[in-house]
């Protein structure tokens, strides 16, 4: 068998990138080999590069990249040959096989030692990616793989939408108009909700409207506690309390952001007296991935408007710098 050649970018230690020759690892039993088409960069990847990601959630050296799309190039024993040639995306968090949580793809079913593509295991900043086929989600024939690189973050907020338990006509506030917040707007609009976006400035107003927001404000204090559900996607200190104060009595608040500093001061008195239900999302279980892929296939979810920059894999440092510069970059893609 001819060796498939390739390349990958590895973070050897915080602050150090290295471009490597990375031939494909042929798939073993239950595995699939994917040729990566696109891979997004997010704040978590910048944390890995900067060395600020909590130690239990990264292992150096590592090839980053958890927001990837690609095409199945080969499969190992026990995996249907029909997968070869299909466009796919894939779950990153590994779950413990054989447990009830694992059978549902619940991220709470991971083994005691956390493992995830792009953080402790090789990721999509590479020509090739080998992983268990059970984590793959197959896309429709002819799917746009550039857009599909946005399905991973969409799956995270899809879980938030599911936890929010919304229905047609629900009034929902989305706090934060970054990638996660805007993808949440698309999914909520697709579910028939009336969506209000709360963002700290006016720069995302037009894009939020394109994604389906009915209202937009830069000042949460102008809004009353009237929302059936609130999805927080900002991840800045103090924002959880802001989100809670937007929910009506008996409403639901779903927190997805992780602040750099734990500076939230949620009030038990406020939560209990107003019967506000607070839930959280860390990663996306299988049901959320399936929801996001269905929405993508139906055209409800379209990450394309969020893509602002594309870089070749050899320019990974420039891609990281662009995202960190905060000059309007939203979703930055690498193309292996």
XYZ file of C-alpha atoms in Angstrom:
336
model
C 0.000 0.000 0.000
C 1.336 3.430 -0.973
C 1.950 5.683 2.010
C -0.325 8.734 2.011
C 1.845 11.790 2.622
C 0.676 14.850 4.492
C 1.559 17.653 6.868
C 0.432 18.880 10.248
C 0.977 21.805 12.593
C 1.899 20.823 16.131
C 2.047 22.953 19.247
C 5.077 21.443 20.900
C 4.747 23.631 23.988
C 2.979 26.894 24.791
C 4.051 29.557 22.311
C 5.778 27.184 19.877
C 4.356 25.953 16.547
C 6.055 23.397 14.325
C 5.127 22.290 10.778
C 5.641 18.531 10.446
C 5.565 15.910 7.750
C 2.612 13.792 8.839
C 1.823 10.726 6.748
C -1.577 9.148 7.250
C -2.039 6.604 10.025
C -3.959 3.780 8.384
C -7.190 3.004 10.235
C -7.344 0.059 12.581
C -10.416 -1.908 13.670
C -13.409 0.378 14.120
C -11.515 3.404 12.810
C -11.771 5.704 9.802
C -9.155 7.806 8.046
C -10.397 11.279 7.093
C -8.772 13.712 4.693
C -9.363 17.068 6.368
C -10.894 19.746 4.141
C -11.151 22.680 6.572
C -10.536 23.241 10.253
C -11.740 26.199 12.278
C -9.806 27.982 14.994
C -11.509 29.057 18.194
C -10.620 30.602 21.521
C -9.773 27.209 22.984
C -7.055 26.742 20.359
C -5.591 30.127 21.269
C -5.583 29.003 24.904
C -3.633 25.866 23.936
C -1.078 28.005 22.093
C -0.842 30.555 24.906
C -0.634 27.894 27.621
C -3.699 29.206 29.457
C -5.962 26.172 28.959
C -6.372 24.265 32.258
C -3.763 21.524 32.480
C -6.312 18.714 32.729
C -7.744 19.700 29.325
C -4.581 19.683 27.184
C -1.557 17.475 26.629
C 1.559 18.735 24.832
C 2.786 18.219 22.191
C -0.523 18.263 20.342
C -1.876 18.821 16.843
C -4.826 21.161 17.535
C -8.102 21.354 15.674
C -11.527 20.183 16.836
C -13.735 22.128 14.375
C -12.997 20.109 11.262
C -14.743 18.743 8.192
C -13.437 16.250 5.664
C -13.886 13.201 3.470
C -13.465 9.573 4.536
C -10.461 8.156 2.657
C -10.307 4.667 4.168
C -11.891 2.521 6.864
C -10.596 -0.211 9.106
C -12.043 -3.642 9.808
C -15.617 -3.560 11.085
C -16.471 -0.216 9.468
C -18.777 -0.136 6.402
C -16.911 0.504 3.145
C -19.827 2.704 2.091
C -18.357 5.456 4.275
C -15.403 5.896 1.922
C -15.831 9.059 -0.122
C -18.483 10.563 2.149
C -18.211 14.031 3.652
C -18.158 13.923 7.452
C -17.713 15.860 10.648
C -16.904 14.239 13.964
C -17.329 14.401 17.704
C -14.156 15.116 19.628
C -14.743 14.133 23.250
C -14.094 10.448 23.853
C -16.627 8.573 25.932
C -16.224 5.336 27.862
C -17.527 2.439 25.782
C -20.251 0.307 27.271
C -21.674 2.813 29.768
C -25.254 4.107 29.455
C -23.951 7.671 29.074
C -21.529 6.557 26.371
C -24.252 4.794 24.388
C -26.086 8.120 24.221
C -22.884 9.975 23.383
C -23.259 11.953 26.584
C -20.065 13.866 27.344
C -20.552 13.013 31.005
C -19.728 9.445 29.986
C -16.095 10.161 29.212
C -13.467 8.107 31.036
C -11.979 9.502 34.224
C -9.110 10.886 32.150
C -10.431 13.475 29.697
C -9.552 12.862 26.041
C -10.544 15.060 23.090
C -9.481 15.504 19.479
C -7.267 18.547 19.136
C -6.489 18.882 22.838
C -5.094 15.588 24.094
C -5.354 13.655 20.813
C -4.272 14.677 17.278
C -6.691 17.116 15.654
C -7.612 18.698 12.353
C -4.642 21.015 11.797
C -3.441 18.205 9.591
C -3.942 16.635 6.173
C -5.134 13.394 7.746
C -7.077 12.474 10.852
C -7.642 8.931 12.119
C -10.361 8.389 14.711
C -13.026 5.886 15.796
C -15.741 5.756 13.136
C -18.455 5.763 15.793
C -17.800 9.484 16.323
C -18.465 10.420 12.688
C -21.584 12.169 11.399
C -22.194 11.734 7.677
C -23.159 14.799 5.632
C -25.462 14.891 2.599
C -23.902 14.179 -0.785
C -22.271 17.309 -2.172
C -22.290 19.128 1.168
C -20.208 22.316 1.411
C -17.263 21.194 3.547
C -16.125 24.790 4.042
C -19.399 25.608 5.767
C -19.465 22.232 7.522
C -16.363 23.159 9.534
C -18.792 25.251 11.587
C -20.907 22.303 12.670
C -18.778 21.545 15.758
C -19.437 24.888 17.484
C -23.032 24.662 16.274
C -23.368 21.299 18.023
C -22.299 22.896 21.302
C -25.016 25.541 21.067
C -27.470 22.960 19.720
C -27.190 21.308 23.123
C -27.934 24.683 24.696
C -31.024 25.037 22.508
C -32.183 21.553 23.482
C -31.646 22.265 27.186
C -33.500 25.579 26.858
C -36.603 23.547 25.925
C -37.930 26.196 23.548
C -40.874 25.980 21.173
C -42.326 28.084 18.370
C -43.086 31.534 19.731
C -40.678 31.369 22.660
C -38.921 34.642 23.492
C -35.213 33.929 23.780
C -32.245 36.170 24.540
C -28.798 35.232 23.249
C -26.027 36.953 25.193
C -22.937 37.324 23.035
C -22.713 37.653 19.239
C -19.566 35.676 18.600
C -19.555 32.419 16.639
C -21.488 30.453 19.258
C -24.071 33.148 19.825
C -24.780 33.704 16.129
C -25.055 29.973 15.436
C -27.486 29.763 18.357
C -29.531 32.540 16.735
C -29.806 30.495 13.533
C -30.943 27.373 15.379
C -33.433 29.293 17.528
C -34.852 31.102 14.511
C -35.231 27.720 12.831
C -37.197 26.533 15.872
C -39.624 29.451 15.481
C -38.343 31.568 18.383
C -38.292 35.351 18.650
C -34.622 36.060 19.298
C -33.025 39.103 20.931
C -29.251 39.402 20.753
C -27.356 41.163 23.542
C -23.829 42.171 22.560
C -21.462 44.701 24.104
C -21.257 46.862 20.978
C -23.076 47.447 17.687
C -20.595 45.769 15.355
C -22.542 42.515 14.968
C -26.020 44.009 14.495
C -26.220 43.403 10.729
C -24.825 39.872 10.977
C -27.168 39.033 13.859
C -30.110 40.163 11.733
C -28.853 38.027 8.837
C -28.738 35.043 11.189
C -32.348 35.616 12.243
C -32.365 37.962 15.240
C -35.539 40.018 15.615
C -33.966 42.473 18.079
C -30.461 43.593 19.049
C -29.141 45.695 21.913
C -25.818 46.624 23.415
C -27.296 47.345 26.828
C -28.869 44.462 28.745
C -30.268 46.886 31.328
C -32.784 48.109 28.748
C -34.403 44.676 28.738
C -36.712 43.373 31.407
C -36.792 39.890 32.931
C -39.183 38.745 30.222
C -37.440 35.953 28.349
C -38.607 32.347 28.378
C -35.015 31.244 27.880
C -31.575 32.853 27.832
C -28.511 31.344 26.164
C -25.214 32.819 27.360
C -22.421 32.594 24.795
C -20.070 35.388 25.858
C -17.810 33.741 28.438
C -16.786 36.940 30.209
C -16.718 37.507 33.974
C -20.052 38.515 35.442
C -22.100 37.599 32.385
C -23.879 34.673 34.053
C -25.609 37.016 36.455
C -26.639 39.263 33.558
C -28.120 36.247 31.782
C -30.071 35.163 34.864
C -31.584 38.620 35.269
C -33.012 38.486 31.744
C -35.029 35.340 32.412
C -38.666 35.523 33.425
C -39.897 33.805 36.558
C -39.604 30.076 35.871
C -37.405 30.657 32.817
C -34.327 28.725 31.774
C -30.766 29.999 31.487
C -28.120 27.937 29.685
C -24.473 28.895 30.230
C -21.919 27.910 27.574
C -19.021 30.345 28.097
C -16.013 29.785 30.340
C -14.653 33.083 31.730
C -10.910 33.506 32.098
C -11.591 34.460 35.717
C -14.284 32.936 37.891
C -15.919 36.210 38.875
C -19.628 35.384 38.710
C -21.704 35.918 41.817
C -24.966 34.112 41.261
C -27.461 34.739 44.020
C -29.238 31.718 45.495
C -31.936 34.056 46.770
C -32.527 35.394 43.258
C -32.470 31.965 41.615
C -34.770 30.260 44.086
C -37.245 33.100 44.641
C -37.703 33.548 40.900
C -37.496 29.799 40.177
C -34.932 30.348 37.424
C -33.421 27.111 36.112
C -29.690 27.336 35.311
C -28.090 24.690 33.105
C -24.648 24.397 31.531
C -23.010 22.963 28.416
C -19.477 21.567 28.153
C -19.018 19.912 24.791
C -21.778 18.385 22.708
C -23.394 14.960 23.156
C -24.497 12.872 20.189
C -28.054 14.196 20.247
C -26.769 17.753 19.803
C -24.475 16.722 16.945
C -27.402 14.996 15.253
C -29.554 18.122 15.734
C -26.873 20.370 14.234
C -26.244 18.070 11.266
C -29.992 17.862 10.539
C -30.250 21.656 10.712
C -27.245 21.987 8.385
C -28.679 19.465 5.940
C -32.017 21.300 5.906
C -30.396 24.692 5.312
C -31.514 26.047 8.697
C -27.917 26.196 9.878
C -25.443 27.980 7.606
C -22.086 28.920 9.156
C -20.917 30.536 5.890
C -21.732 34.176 6.838
C -19.558 33.801 9.946
C -16.391 32.883 8.004
C -14.177 35.972 7.821
C -10.687 34.586 7.116
C -9.020 31.561 5.501
C -5.363 30.569 5.801
C -3.201 27.773 4.474
C -2.001 25.347 7.112
C 1.517 26.779 6.744
C 0.141 30.126 7.961
C -1.283 28.802 11.238
C 0.631 31.398 13.254
C -0.847 34.223 11.170
C -4.302 32.724 11.638
C -3.880 32.678 15.410
C -2.576 36.231 15.367
C -5.531 37.446 13.301
C -8.024 35.914 15.701
C -6.196 37.371 18.707
C -5.952 40.852 17.171
C -9.726 41.414 17.517
C -9.943 43.291 14.213
C -13.312 41.799 13.333
C -12.249 38.197 12.724
C -15.081 35.846 13.584
C -14.594 32.344 12.205
C -11.051 31.719 10.951
C -10.426 28.582 8.893
C -7.262 26.640 8.130
C -7.087 24.641 4.891
C -4.715 21.682 5.051
